[in-house]
Coordinates of C-alpha atoms and ligand atoms in Angstrom, one line a residue:
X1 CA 65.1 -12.2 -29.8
X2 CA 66.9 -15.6 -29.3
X3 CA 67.0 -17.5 -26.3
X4 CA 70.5 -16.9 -26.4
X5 CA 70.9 -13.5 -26.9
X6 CA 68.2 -12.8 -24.2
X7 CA 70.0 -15.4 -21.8
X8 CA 73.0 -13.1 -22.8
X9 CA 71.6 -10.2 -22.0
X10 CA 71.7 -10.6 -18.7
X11 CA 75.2 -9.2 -17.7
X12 CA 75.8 -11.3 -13.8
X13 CA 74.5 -14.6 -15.5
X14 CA 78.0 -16.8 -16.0
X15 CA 77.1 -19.7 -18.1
X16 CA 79.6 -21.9 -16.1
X17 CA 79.0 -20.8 -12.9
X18 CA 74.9 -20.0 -12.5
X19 CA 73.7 -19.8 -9.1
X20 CA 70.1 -22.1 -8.6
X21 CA 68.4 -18.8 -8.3
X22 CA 69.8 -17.2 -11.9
X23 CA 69.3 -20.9 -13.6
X24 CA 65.6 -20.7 -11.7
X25 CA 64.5 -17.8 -13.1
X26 CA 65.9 -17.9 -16.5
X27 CA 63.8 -20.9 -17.0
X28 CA 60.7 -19.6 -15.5
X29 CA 61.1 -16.0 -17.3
X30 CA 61.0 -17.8 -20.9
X31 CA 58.0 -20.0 -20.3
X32 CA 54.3 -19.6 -21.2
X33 CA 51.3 -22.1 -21.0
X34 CA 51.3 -24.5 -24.0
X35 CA 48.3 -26.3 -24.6
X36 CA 44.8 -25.5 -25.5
X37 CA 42.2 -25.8 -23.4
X38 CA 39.3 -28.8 -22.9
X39 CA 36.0 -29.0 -20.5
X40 CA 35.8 -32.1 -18.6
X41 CA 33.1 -33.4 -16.1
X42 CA 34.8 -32.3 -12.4
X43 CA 36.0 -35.6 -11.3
X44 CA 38.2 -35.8 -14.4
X45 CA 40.0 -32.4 -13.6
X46 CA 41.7 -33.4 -10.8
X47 CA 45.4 -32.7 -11.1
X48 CA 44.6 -30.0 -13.8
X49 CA 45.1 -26.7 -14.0
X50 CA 42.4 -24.0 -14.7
X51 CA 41.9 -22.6 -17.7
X52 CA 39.3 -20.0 -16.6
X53 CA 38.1 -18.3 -13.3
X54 CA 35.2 -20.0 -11.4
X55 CA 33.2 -17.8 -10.8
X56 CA 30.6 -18.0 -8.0
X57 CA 26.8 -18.3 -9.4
X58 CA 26.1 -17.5 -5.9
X59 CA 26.7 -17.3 -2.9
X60 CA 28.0 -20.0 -0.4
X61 CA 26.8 -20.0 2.0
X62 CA 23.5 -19.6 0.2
X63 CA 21.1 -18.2 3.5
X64 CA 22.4 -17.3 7.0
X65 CA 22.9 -19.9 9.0
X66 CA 24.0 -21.6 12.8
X67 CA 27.4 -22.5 13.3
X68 CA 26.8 -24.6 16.3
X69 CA 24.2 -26.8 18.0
X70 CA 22.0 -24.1 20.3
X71 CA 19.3 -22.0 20.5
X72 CA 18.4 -18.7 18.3
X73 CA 16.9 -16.1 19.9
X74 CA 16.6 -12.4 19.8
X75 CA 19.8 -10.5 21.0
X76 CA 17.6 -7.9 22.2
X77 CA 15.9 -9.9 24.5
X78 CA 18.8 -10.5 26.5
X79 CA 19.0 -8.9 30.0
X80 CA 22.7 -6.7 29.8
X81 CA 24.8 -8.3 33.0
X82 CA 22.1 -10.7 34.1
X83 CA 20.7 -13.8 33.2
X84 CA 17.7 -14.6 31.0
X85 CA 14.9 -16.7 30.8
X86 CA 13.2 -17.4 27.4
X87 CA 10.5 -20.1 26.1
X88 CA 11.4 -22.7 23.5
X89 CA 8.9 -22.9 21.1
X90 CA 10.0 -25.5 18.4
X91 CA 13.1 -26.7 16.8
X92 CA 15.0 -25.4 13.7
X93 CA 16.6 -28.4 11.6
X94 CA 19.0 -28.0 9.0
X95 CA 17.9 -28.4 5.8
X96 CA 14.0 -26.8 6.7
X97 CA 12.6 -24.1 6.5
X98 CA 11.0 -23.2 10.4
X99 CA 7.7 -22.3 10.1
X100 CA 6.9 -18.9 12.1
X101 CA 8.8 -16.9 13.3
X102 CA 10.1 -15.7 17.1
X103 CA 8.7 -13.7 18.6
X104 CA 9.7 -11.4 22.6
X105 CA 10.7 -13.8 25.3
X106 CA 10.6 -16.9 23.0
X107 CA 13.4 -18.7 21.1
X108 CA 14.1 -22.2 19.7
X109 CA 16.6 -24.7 19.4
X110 CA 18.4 -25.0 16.4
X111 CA 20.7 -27.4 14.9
X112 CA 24.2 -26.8 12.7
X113 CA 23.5 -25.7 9.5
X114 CA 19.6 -25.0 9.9
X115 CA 18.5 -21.5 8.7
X116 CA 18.1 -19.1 12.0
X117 CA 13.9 -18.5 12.4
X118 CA 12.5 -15.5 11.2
X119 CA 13.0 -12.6 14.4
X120 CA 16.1 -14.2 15.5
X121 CA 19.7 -12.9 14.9
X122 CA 21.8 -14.7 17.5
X123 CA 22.5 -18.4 18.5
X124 CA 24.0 -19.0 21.7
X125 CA 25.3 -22.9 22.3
X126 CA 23.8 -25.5 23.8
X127 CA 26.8 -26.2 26.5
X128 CA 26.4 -22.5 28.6
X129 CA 22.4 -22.9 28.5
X130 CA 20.5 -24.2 31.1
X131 CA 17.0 -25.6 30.0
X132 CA 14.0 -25.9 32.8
X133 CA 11.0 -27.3 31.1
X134 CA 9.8 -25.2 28.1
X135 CA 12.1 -22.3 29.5
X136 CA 15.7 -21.5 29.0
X137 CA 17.9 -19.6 30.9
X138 CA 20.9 -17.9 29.3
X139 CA 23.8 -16.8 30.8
X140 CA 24.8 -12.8 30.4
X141 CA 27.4 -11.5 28.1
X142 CA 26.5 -12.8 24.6
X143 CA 27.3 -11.0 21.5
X144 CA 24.6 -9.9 18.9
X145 CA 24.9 -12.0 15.9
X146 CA 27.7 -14.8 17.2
X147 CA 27.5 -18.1 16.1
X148 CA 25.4 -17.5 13.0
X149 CA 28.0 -17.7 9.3
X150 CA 26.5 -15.2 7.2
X151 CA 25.2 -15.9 3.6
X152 CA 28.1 -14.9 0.8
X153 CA 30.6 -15.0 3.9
X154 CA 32.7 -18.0 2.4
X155 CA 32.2 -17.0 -1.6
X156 CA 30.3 -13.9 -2.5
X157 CA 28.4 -14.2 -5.6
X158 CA 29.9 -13.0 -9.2
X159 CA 33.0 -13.1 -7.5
X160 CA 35.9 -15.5 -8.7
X161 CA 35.6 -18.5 -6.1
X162 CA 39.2 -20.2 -8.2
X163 CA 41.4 -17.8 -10.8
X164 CA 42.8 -19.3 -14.1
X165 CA 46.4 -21.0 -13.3
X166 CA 45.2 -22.9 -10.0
X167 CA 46.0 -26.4 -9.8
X168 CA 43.2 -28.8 -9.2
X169 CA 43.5 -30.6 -5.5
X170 CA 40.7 -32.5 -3.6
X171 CA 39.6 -29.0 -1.9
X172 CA 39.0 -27.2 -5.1
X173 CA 37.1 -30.5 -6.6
X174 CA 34.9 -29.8 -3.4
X175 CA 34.9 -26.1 -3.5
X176 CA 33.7 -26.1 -7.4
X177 CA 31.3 -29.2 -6.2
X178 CA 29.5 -26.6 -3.6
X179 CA 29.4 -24.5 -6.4
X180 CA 27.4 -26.8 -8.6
X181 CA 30.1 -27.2 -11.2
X182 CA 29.6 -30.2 -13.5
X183 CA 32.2 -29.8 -16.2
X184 CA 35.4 -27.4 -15.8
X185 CA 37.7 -25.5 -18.2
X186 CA 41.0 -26.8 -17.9
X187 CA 44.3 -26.8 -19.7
X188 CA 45.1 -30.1 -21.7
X189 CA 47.7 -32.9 -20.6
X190 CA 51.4 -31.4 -21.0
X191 CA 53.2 -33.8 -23.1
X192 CA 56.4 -35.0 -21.7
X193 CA 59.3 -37.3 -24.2
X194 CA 62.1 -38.8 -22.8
X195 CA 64.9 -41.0 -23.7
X196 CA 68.1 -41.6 -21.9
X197 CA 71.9 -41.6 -23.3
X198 CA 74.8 -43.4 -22.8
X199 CA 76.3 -46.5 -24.2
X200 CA 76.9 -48.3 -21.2
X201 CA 73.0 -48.4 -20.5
X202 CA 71.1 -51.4 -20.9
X203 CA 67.2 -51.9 -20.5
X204 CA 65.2 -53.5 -17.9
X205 CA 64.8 -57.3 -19.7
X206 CA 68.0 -58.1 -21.3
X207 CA 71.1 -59.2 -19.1
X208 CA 74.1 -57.5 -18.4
X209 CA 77.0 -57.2 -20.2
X210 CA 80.4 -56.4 -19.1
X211 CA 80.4 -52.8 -18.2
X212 CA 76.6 -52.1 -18.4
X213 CA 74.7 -50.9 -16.2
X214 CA 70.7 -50.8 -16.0
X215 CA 68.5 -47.2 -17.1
X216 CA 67.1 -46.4 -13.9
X217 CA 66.7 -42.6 -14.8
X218 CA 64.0 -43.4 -17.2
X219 CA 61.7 -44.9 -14.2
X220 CA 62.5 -41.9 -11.8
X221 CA 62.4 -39.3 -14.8
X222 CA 58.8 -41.7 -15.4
X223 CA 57.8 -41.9 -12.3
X224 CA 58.0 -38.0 -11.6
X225 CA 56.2 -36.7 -14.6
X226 CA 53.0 -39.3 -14.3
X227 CA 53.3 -37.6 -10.6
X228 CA 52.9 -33.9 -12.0
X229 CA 50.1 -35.8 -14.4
X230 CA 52.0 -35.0 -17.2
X231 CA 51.3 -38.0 -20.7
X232 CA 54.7 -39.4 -21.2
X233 CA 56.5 -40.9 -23.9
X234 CA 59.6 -43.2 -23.1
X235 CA 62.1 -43.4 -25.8
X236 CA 64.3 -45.8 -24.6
X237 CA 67.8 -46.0 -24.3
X238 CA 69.2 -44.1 -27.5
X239 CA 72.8 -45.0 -28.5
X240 CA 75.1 -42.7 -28.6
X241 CA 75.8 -41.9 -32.5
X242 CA 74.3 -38.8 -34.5
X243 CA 72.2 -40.7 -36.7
X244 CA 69.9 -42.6 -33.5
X245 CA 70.4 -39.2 -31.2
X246 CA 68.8 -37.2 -34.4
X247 CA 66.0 -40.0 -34.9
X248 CA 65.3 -39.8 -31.5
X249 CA 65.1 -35.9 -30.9
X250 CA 63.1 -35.6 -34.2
X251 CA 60.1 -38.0 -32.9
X252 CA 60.2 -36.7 -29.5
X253 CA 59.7 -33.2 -30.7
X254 CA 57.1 -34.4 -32.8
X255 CA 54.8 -35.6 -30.6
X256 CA 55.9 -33.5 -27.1
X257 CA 56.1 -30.5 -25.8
X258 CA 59.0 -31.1 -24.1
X259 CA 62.1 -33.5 -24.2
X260 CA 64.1 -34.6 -21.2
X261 CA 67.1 -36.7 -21.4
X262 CA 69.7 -37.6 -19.5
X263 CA 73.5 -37.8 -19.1
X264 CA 75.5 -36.5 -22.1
X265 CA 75.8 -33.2 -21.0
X266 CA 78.6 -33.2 -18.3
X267 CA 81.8 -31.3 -18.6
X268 CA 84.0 -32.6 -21.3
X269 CA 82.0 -35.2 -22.3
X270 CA 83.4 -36.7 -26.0
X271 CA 79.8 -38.1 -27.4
X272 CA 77.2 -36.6 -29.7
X273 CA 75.0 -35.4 -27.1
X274 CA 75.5 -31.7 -27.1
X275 CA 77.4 -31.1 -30.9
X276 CA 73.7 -32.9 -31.7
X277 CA 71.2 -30.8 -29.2
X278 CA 73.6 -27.5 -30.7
X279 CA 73.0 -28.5 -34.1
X280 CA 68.8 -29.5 -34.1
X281 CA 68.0 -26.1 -32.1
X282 CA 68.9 -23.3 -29.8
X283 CA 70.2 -24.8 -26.3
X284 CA 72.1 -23.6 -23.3
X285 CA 74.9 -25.5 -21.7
X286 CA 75.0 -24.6 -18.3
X287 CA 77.4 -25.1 -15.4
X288 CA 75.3 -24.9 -12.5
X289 CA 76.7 -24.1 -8.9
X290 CA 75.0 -27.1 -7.0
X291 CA 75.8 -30.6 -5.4
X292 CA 74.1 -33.2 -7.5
X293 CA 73.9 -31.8 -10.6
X294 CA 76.4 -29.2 -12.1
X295 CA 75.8 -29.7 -16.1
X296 CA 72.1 -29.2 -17.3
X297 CA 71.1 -28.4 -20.8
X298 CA 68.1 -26.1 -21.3
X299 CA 66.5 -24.4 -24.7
X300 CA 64.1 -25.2 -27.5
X301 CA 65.2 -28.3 -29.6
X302 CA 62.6 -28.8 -33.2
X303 CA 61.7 -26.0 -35.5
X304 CA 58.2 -24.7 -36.0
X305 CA 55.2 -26.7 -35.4
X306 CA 57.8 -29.2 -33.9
X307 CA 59.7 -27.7 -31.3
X308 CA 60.0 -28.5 -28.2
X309 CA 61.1 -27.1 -24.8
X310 CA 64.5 -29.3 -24.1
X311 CA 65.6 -29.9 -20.6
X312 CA 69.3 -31.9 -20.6
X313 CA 69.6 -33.3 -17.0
X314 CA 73.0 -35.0 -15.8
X315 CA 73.2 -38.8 -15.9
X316 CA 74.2 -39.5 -12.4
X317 CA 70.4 -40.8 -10.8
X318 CA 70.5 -38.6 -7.8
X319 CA 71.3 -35.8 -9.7
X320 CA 68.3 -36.0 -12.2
X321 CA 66.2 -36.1 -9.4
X322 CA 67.8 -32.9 -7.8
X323 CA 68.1 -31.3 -11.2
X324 CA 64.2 -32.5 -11.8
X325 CA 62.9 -31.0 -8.7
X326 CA 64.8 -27.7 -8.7
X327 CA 64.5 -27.4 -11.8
X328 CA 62.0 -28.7 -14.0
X329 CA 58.6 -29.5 -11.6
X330 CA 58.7 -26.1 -11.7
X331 CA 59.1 -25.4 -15.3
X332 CA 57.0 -28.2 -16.4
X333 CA 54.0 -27.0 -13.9
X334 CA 54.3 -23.4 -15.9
X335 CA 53.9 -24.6 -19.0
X336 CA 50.9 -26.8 -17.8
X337 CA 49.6 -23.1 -16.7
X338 CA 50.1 -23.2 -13.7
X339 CA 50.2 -19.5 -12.0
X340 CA 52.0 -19.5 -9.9
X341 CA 53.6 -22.8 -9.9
X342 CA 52.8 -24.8 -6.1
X343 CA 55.6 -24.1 -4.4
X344 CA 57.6 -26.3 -1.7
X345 CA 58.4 -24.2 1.0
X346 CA 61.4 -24.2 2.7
X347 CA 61.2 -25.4 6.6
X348 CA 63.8 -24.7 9.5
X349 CA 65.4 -28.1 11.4
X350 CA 68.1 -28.4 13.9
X351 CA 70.9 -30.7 12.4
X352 CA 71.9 -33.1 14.5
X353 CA 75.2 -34.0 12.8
X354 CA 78.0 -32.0 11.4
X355 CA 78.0 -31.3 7.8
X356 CA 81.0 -30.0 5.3
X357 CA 79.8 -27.7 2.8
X358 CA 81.7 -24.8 1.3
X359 CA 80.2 -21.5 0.3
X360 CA 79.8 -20.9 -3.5
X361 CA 77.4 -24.0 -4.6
X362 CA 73.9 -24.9 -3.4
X363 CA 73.5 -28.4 -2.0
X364 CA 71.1 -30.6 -1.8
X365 CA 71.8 -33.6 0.4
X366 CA 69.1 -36.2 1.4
X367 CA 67.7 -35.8 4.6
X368 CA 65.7 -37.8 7.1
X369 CA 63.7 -35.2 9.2
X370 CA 61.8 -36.2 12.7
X371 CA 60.1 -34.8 15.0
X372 CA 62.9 -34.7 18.1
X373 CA 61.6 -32.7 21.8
X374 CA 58.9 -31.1 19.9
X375 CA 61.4 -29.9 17.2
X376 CA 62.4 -31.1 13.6
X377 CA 65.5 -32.8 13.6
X378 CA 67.4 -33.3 10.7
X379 CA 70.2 -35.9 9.7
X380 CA 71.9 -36.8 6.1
X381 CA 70.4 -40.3 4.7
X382 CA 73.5 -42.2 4.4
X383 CA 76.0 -42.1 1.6
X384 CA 75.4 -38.4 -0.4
X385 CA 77.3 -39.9 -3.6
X386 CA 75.5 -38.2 -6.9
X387 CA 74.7 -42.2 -8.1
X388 CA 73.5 -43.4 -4.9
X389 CA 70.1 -43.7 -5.2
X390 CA 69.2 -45.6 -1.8
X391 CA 69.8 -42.1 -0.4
X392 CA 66.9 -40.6 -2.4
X393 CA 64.7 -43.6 -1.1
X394 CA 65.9 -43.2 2.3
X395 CA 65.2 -39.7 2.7
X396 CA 62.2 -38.1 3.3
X397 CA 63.0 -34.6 2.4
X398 CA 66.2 -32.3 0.6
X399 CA 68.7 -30.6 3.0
X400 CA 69.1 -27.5 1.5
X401 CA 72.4 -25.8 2.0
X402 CA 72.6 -22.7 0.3
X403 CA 74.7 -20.7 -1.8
X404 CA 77.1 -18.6 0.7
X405 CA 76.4 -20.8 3.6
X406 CA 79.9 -22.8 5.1
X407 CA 80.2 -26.0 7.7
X408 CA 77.0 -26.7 9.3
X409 CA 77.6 -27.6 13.0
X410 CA 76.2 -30.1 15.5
X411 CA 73.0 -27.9 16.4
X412 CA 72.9 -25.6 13.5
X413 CA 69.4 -24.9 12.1
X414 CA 69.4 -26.2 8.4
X415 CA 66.3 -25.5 5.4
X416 CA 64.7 -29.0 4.6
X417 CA 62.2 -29.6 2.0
X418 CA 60.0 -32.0 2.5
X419 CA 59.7 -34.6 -0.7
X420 CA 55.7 -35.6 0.4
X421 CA 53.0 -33.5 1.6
X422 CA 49.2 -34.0 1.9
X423 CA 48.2 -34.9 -1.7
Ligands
AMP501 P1 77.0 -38.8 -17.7 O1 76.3 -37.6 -17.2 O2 76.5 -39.3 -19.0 O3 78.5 -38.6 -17.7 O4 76.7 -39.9 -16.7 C1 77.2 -39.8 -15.3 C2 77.0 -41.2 -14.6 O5 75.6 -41.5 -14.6 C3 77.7 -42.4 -15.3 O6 78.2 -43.2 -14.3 C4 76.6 -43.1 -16.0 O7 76.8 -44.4 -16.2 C5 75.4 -42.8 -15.1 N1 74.1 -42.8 -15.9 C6 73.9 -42.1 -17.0 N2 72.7 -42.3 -17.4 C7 72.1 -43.2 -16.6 C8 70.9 -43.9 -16.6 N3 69.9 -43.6 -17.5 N4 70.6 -44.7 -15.6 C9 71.5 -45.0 -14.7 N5 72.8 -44.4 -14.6 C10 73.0 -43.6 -15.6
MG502 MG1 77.3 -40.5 -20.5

């Protein structure tokens, strides 16, 4: 079936007014992982995604071992509701074996990490001991077996320590490092075209003229797909007549896997942008209901071995961004095979101005969030025009404002999303 007759097919879904959530999940409902699959050694994976399970070759912890800094001894030992007084006989280290084993009335100290002595099945820590001589005596009320992490209890061997689809962070280079992974299946670079559109544009390095006004949605769209680790290719500013539009669509669908441009696609627009994206393949124009960014562009552009998925993002800077992030990170992180795609989570603040919004459109202002009386206090980052792009620099996360939602008041709890995290 045709993307169009399955976008069709869905009887709510108004082409000119598509709520986020129906644009969302269209996208995400007609994607699949594209590329093929390479081994590289495990450094090189990071910001990868799995191609295969990991599966544990054993497991991690390998042995039994203490916790904490302390002494292992024998539970049994223990006097129930009354203190106890044992004999050191030797240290445990970690990373030895301790030769012998424990035997009644005797225990030794042992360090983090060391394997407990044979005979001994608790460790109790060094802080509620009291040591006289060669003798220890031990407090009442400790539990058989505390302080000791059992072998397999982290990763149980055979078992799949990372599933297929799970992005590649520092903790999983560590995780597969414990695991002695050298080399790791992942899925290949996604590649990303993009050009941008519009006669008035002019490129960094030549001057102005009259009227012009400099690409800067080629460096954020740039700067946002190296981000994801996507391989880009920058097409440059592409004039606005059929013959350099076709040229440029037919050698970014031959070398990508997707194609993003921008501006072209707004309501009414009189240029070649969308009679050309119609004509080279099968693409949705969409009116979505959201502040930046109501036109977008989505389908498959390129025929056979050279299509491409096609996202058509808004000119207006602050809108590609918005459009970009609600949009295609997500998209983009699906067909890089991602499952599911890392999510940014939505996280309450108080906002400490007023802010008009009326129901039937999802906004998404700029924020600067801080930490206010032990709460998250939000506020808009200065002027929310859909070019100003100071506000996306400004801001440190999206105010989300959604759908059926009306004024926010002084003291209302807003959504935020955060634009950095721990990377
Ligand atoms: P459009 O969506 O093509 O109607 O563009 C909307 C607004 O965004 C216009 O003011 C354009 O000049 C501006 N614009 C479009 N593309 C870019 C770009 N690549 N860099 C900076 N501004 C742009
Ligand atoms: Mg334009």
């Amino acid at each position: 079936m045709s993307l169009t007759a399955r976008f069709s097919c869905l009887s709510d879904y108004d082409p000119d007014a598509l709520s986020v959530e129906q644009a969302r999940s269209f996208i995400r409902s007609q994607l699949t992982p594209v590329g093929t699959h390479e081994r590289l050694a495990l450094r090189s994976a990071l910001g990868r995604v799995l191609a295969s399970d990991v599966i544990a070759p054993f497991n991690v912890p390998a042995h039994d071992n203490s916790a904490m800094d302390g002494y292992a001894l024998r539970h049994a030992d223990l006097a129930s509701g009354d203190a106890t007084r044992l004999r050191v006989i030797g240290t445990a280290l970690a990373g030895k074996v301790f030769a012998g084993s424990v035997g009644a009335g005797e225990c030794v100290r042992i360090m983090t990490g060391a394997l407990p002595p044979a005979g001994t099945d608790t460790v109790v820590i060094q802080e509620v001991v009291r040591v006289d001589g060669d003798h220890l005596v031990i407090p009442a009320g400790q539990r058989a077996g505390q302080n000791i992490r059992l072998a397999g209890e982290d990763l149980a061997s055979g078992r799949p320590a990372l599933a297929a689809g799970r992005l590649v962070r520092p903790a999983e280079l560590g995780l597969m490092a414990s695991l002695g992974c050298a080399e790791v299946s992942v899925y290949r670079r996604l590649r990303v075209a993009f050009f941008s559109t519009g006669d008035e544009l002019c490129s960094i390095g030549t001057s102005l003229a009259d009227g012009e006004v400099y690409d800067s949605n080629r460096y954020t769209i740039f700067g946002m797909l190296t981000r994801l680790g996507c391989e880009v290719l920058d097409l440059g500013v592409v004039r606005d007549d059929p013959a350099s539009l076709e040229a440029a669509f037919r050698d970014a669908t031959a070398a990508a896997d997707v194609v993003i441009t921008s501006g072209g696609v707004s309501v009414g627009e009189a240029d070649f942008v969308k009679p050309l994206m119609a004509q080279l393949g099968e693409v949705l124009f969409w009116k979505i209901a959201m502040k930046p960014g109501r036109p977008m562009a989505f389908g498959r552009i390129g025929g056979g071995e050279r299509a491409a998925w096609l996202f058509g993002l808004p000119g207006n800077p602050v809108a590609v961004m918005a459009a970009f992030y609600q949009f295609v990170r997500d998209a983009l992180y699906l067909l890089m095979g991602a499952d599911p795609a890392p999510g940014v989570p939505l996280l309450p603040a108080v906002s400490s101005v007023a802010m008009k919004k009326a129901p039937g459109r999802t906004e998404f202002q700029r924020g600067i969030v801080s930490q206010v009386d032990g709460h998250s206090s939000v506020r808009p980052a200065g002027a929310q025009g859909s070019g100003v792009l100071r506000s996306m620099s400004e801001a440190n996360c999206f105010i989300v404002l959604e759908h059926d939602r009306g004024q926010v008041a002084v003291g209302d709890l807003v959504q935020v999303q955060l634009f950095d995290g721990l990377v």
